């Protein structure tokens, strides 16, 4: 009988917390959005592509592949953020984002997206219950860009097992010296 009580207690209190990232980093509380201006390597640590985070599948329609982009040139002025994909000093793709519509700023971070789900995050999700996800960009003390994907939730898995979870993923994108001249190449 005691074993059943132990198993029951484990199932009731199931919780998990995950972290993946480039290691402990100190972050800068940015006062001005223009602090993000700079040239960043597209390939991040531990693994990820900044172009894929910002543009998703949009490049596939133009026959540009995320792996071919070497750098992202980020420029923020006024209420606009311009992200340009650069390969061999050539700008091969560009997107403009408007403050308040496509992104926001909070506590020195660029908030790309926040999602709250009351019951389900989609049809193929085995988790049922409220969950929250926040996607942000921030800077570390070395001036490198950090992408954060933070998720939290509490509910049932397979409508049987109660869980609470916290998941935090970070990818560091090294800021490099600017390239002298960038040209639009097609």
GROMACS .gro file of C-alpha atoms in nm:
model
  186
    1UNK     CA    1   0.000   0.000   0.000
    2UNK     CA    2   0.285   0.241   0.079
    3UNK     CA    3   0.431   0.201  -0.269
    4UNK     CA    4   0.100   0.310  -0.423
    5UNK     CA    5   0.096   0.620  -0.204
    6UNK     CA    6   0.453   0.706  -0.312
    7UNK     CA    7   0.369   0.658  -0.681
    8UNK     CA    8   0.054   0.865  -0.641
    9UNK     CA    9   0.248   1.148  -0.472
   10UNK     CA   10   0.508   1.146  -0.751
   11UNK     CA   11   0.239   1.169  -1.017
   12UNK     CA   12   0.059   1.453  -0.838
   13UNK     CA   13   0.371   1.660  -0.785
   14UNK     CA   14   0.536   1.604  -1.122
   15UNK     CA   15   0.716   1.915  -1.235
   16UNK     CA   16   1.013   1.992  -1.452
   17UNK     CA   17   1.241   2.277  -1.538
   18UNK     CA   18   1.473   2.294  -1.839
   19UNK     CA   19   1.743   2.538  -1.947
   20UNK     CA   20   1.961   2.540  -2.255
   21UNK     CA   21   2.194   2.820  -2.346
   22UNK     CA   22   2.550   2.944  -2.385
   23UNK     CA   23   2.613   2.943  -2.009
   24UNK     CA   24   2.559   3.199  -1.737
   25UNK     CA   25   2.546   3.551  -1.878
   26UNK     CA   26   2.496   3.895  -1.728
   27UNK     CA   27   2.247   4.108  -1.919
   28UNK     CA   28   2.240   4.480  -1.981
   29UNK     CA   29   1.926   4.680  -1.908
   30UNK     CA   30   1.923   4.881  -2.231
   31UNK     CA   31   1.795   5.237  -2.200
   32UNK     CA   32   1.776   5.310  -2.575
   33UNK     CA   33   1.662   5.073  -2.847
   34UNK     CA   34   1.947   5.198  -3.066
   35UNK     CA   35   2.186   5.002  -2.839
   36UNK     CA   36   2.087   4.697  -3.046
   37UNK     CA   37   2.225   4.856  -3.366
   38UNK     CA   38   2.508   4.643  -3.504
   39UNK     CA   39   2.622   4.348  -3.706
   40UNK     CA   40   2.565   4.001  -3.559
   41UNK     CA   41   2.674   3.656  -3.670
   42UNK     CA   42   2.370   3.469  -3.802
   43UNK     CA   43   2.487   3.141  -3.648
   44UNK     CA   44   2.437   3.139  -3.271
   45UNK     CA   45   2.561   2.944  -2.971
   46UNK     CA   46   2.468   2.679  -2.872
   47UNK     CA   47   2.268   2.631  -3.194
   48UNK     CA   48   2.032   2.844  -3.397
   49UNK     CA   49   2.006   3.099  -3.677
   50UNK     CA   50   1.898   3.455  -3.604
   51UNK     CA   51   1.749   3.489  -3.955
   52UNK     CA   52   1.530   3.185  -3.889
   53UNK     CA   53   1.409   3.333  -3.560
   54UNK     CA   54   1.318   3.667  -3.719
   55UNK     CA   55   1.195   3.562  -4.063
   56UNK     CA   56   1.086   3.201  -4.029
   57UNK     CA   57   0.976   3.051  -4.357
   58UNK     CA   58   0.954   3.387  -4.540
   59UNK     CA   59   1.292   3.331  -4.703
   60UNK     CA   60   1.193   2.999  -4.861
   61UNK     CA   61   0.956   3.181  -5.099
   62UNK     CA   62   1.248   3.391  -5.226
   63UNK     CA   63   1.480   3.087  -5.262
   64UNK     CA   64   1.718   3.222  -4.996
   65UNK     CA   65   1.835   2.972  -4.739
   66UNK     CA   66   1.903   3.070  -4.378
   67UNK     CA   67   2.232   2.876  -4.377
   68UNK     CA   68   2.373   3.099  -4.654
   69UNK     CA   69   2.330   3.421  -4.453
   70UNK     CA   70   2.650   3.508  -4.266
   71UNK     CA   71   2.543   3.818  -4.071
   72UNK     CA   72   2.239   4.017  -3.970
   73UNK     CA   73   2.269   4.393  -3.970
   74UNK     CA   74   2.022   4.538  -3.717
   75UNK     CA   75   1.935   4.908  -3.731
   76UNK     CA   76   1.679   5.074  -3.506
   77UNK     CA   77   1.584   5.437  -3.552
   78UNK     CA   78   1.264   5.610  -3.455
   79UNK     CA   79   0.990   5.349  -3.435
   80UNK     CA   80   1.139   5.119  -3.698
   81UNK     CA   81   1.370   4.817  -3.681
   82UNK     CA   82   1.540   4.708  -4.002
   83UNK     CA   83   1.698   4.363  -4.018
   84UNK     CA   84   1.919   4.290  -4.321
   85UNK     CA   85   2.066   3.954  -4.412
   86UNK     CA   86   2.426   3.989  -4.532
   87UNK     CA   87   2.648   3.747  -4.725
   88UNK     CA   88   2.988   3.852  -4.864
   89UNK     CA   89   2.913   4.225  -4.804
   90UNK     CA   90   2.589   4.189  -5.001
   91UNK     CA   91   2.245   4.253  -4.852
   92UNK     CA   92   2.041   3.961  -4.982
   93UNK     CA   93   1.723   4.009  -4.775
   94UNK     CA   94   1.567   4.286  -4.569
   95UNK     CA   95   1.261   4.324  -4.346
   96UNK     CA   96   1.121   4.628  -4.165
   97UNK     CA   97   0.940   4.606  -3.833
   98UNK     CA   98   0.726   4.876  -3.671
   99UNK     CA   99   0.737   4.942  -3.295
  100UNK     CA  100   0.402   4.863  -3.132
  101UNK     CA  101   0.290   4.646  -3.424
  102UNK     CA  102   0.569   4.393  -3.480
  103UNK     CA  103   0.771   4.430  -3.159
  104UNK     CA  104   0.779   4.617  -2.829
  105UNK     CA  105   1.039   4.715  -2.571
  106UNK     CA  106   1.021   4.625  -2.204
  107UNK     CA  107   1.293   4.636  -1.937
  108UNK     CA  108   1.568   4.674  -2.197
  109UNK     CA  109   1.446   4.379  -2.406
  110UNK     CA  110   1.294   4.362  -2.751
  111UNK     CA  111   0.976   4.158  -2.711
  112UNK     CA  112   0.918   3.967  -3.034
  113UNK     CA  113   0.609   3.773  -2.925
  114UNK     CA  114   0.409   3.667  -2.622
  115UNK     CA  115   0.156   3.386  -2.629
  116UNK     CA  116  -0.094   3.281  -2.367
  117UNK     CA  117  -0.301   2.965  -2.408
  118UNK     CA  118  -0.581   2.891  -2.168
  119UNK     CA  119  -0.635   2.523  -2.247
  120UNK     CA  120  -0.428   2.402  -2.543
  121UNK     CA  121  -0.139   2.520  -2.758
  122UNK     CA  122  -0.265   2.332  -3.063
  123UNK     CA  123  -0.427   2.012  -3.187
  124UNK     CA  124  -0.118   1.789  -3.159
  125UNK     CA  125  -0.019   1.906  -2.809
  126UNK     CA  126  -0.039   1.642  -2.532
  127UNK     CA  127  -0.049   1.914  -2.264
  128UNK     CA  128  -0.382   2.063  -2.150
  129UNK     CA  129  -0.382   2.366  -1.923
  130UNK     CA  130  -0.279   2.729  -1.914
  131UNK     CA  131   0.062   2.811  -2.059
  132UNK     CA  132   0.264   3.123  -2.135
  133UNK     CA  133   0.548   3.180  -2.381
  134UNK     CA  134   0.765   3.490  -2.428
  135UNK     CA  135   1.021   3.544  -2.707
  136UNK     CA  136   1.273   3.824  -2.646
  137UNK     CA  137   1.603   3.967  -2.763
  138UNK     CA  138   1.842   4.128  -2.516
  139UNK     CA  139   2.210   4.220  -2.489
  140UNK     CA  140   2.475   4.070  -2.262
  141UNK     CA  141   2.751   4.276  -2.099
  142UNK     CA  142   2.981   4.209  -2.399
  143UNK     CA  143   2.723   4.360  -2.639
  144UNK     CA  144   2.627   4.026  -2.794
  145UNK     CA  145   2.264   3.955  -2.877
  146UNK     CA  146   2.077   3.696  -2.673
  147UNK     CA  147   1.754   3.532  -2.793
  148UNK     CA  148   1.537   3.399  -2.509
  149UNK     CA  149   1.243   3.161  -2.542
  150UNK     CA  150   1.072   3.121  -2.205
  151UNK     CA  151   0.770   2.894  -2.145
  152UNK     CA  152   0.567   2.817  -1.835
  153UNK     CA  153   0.263   2.602  -1.776
  154UNK     CA  154   0.060   2.395  -1.535
  155UNK     CA  155  -0.194   2.127  -1.629
  156UNK     CA  156  -0.231   1.767  -1.739
  157UNK     CA  157  -0.033   1.556  -1.984
  158UNK     CA  158  -0.249   1.305  -2.172
  159UNK     CA  159  -0.533   1.425  -1.944
  160UNK     CA  160  -0.387   1.204  -1.668
  161UNK     CA  161  -0.054   1.324  -1.530
  162UNK     CA  162  -0.049   1.661  -1.354
  163UNK     CA  163   0.260   1.869  -1.432
  164UNK     CA  164   0.407   2.211  -1.389
  165UNK     CA  165   0.690   2.312  -1.620
  166UNK     CA  166   0.935   2.589  -1.686
  167UNK     CA  167   1.151   2.591  -1.998
  168UNK     CA  168   1.412   2.852  -2.087
  169UNK     CA  169   1.623   2.844  -2.401
  170UNK     CA  170   1.889   3.101  -2.485
  171UNK     CA  171   2.101   3.147  -2.795
  172UNK     CA  172   2.389   3.396  -2.810
  173UNK     CA  173   2.462   3.582  -3.134
  174UNK     CA  174   2.808   3.736  -3.134
  175UNK     CA  175   2.826   4.104  -3.229
  176UNK     CA  176   3.114   4.178  -3.465
  177UNK     CA  177   3.276   4.488  -3.609
  178UNK     CA  178   3.086   4.650  -3.889
  179UNK     CA  179   3.161   4.579  -4.252
  180UNK     CA  180   3.285   4.895  -4.427
  181UNK     CA  181   3.028   4.894  -4.704
  182UNK     CA  182   2.716   4.693  -4.765
  183UNK     CA  183   2.561   4.673  -5.111
  184UNK     CA  184   2.227   4.545  -5.233
  185UNK     CA  185   2.308   4.245  -5.452
  186UNK     CA  186   2.067   4.033  -5.650
   0.00000   0.00000   0.00000
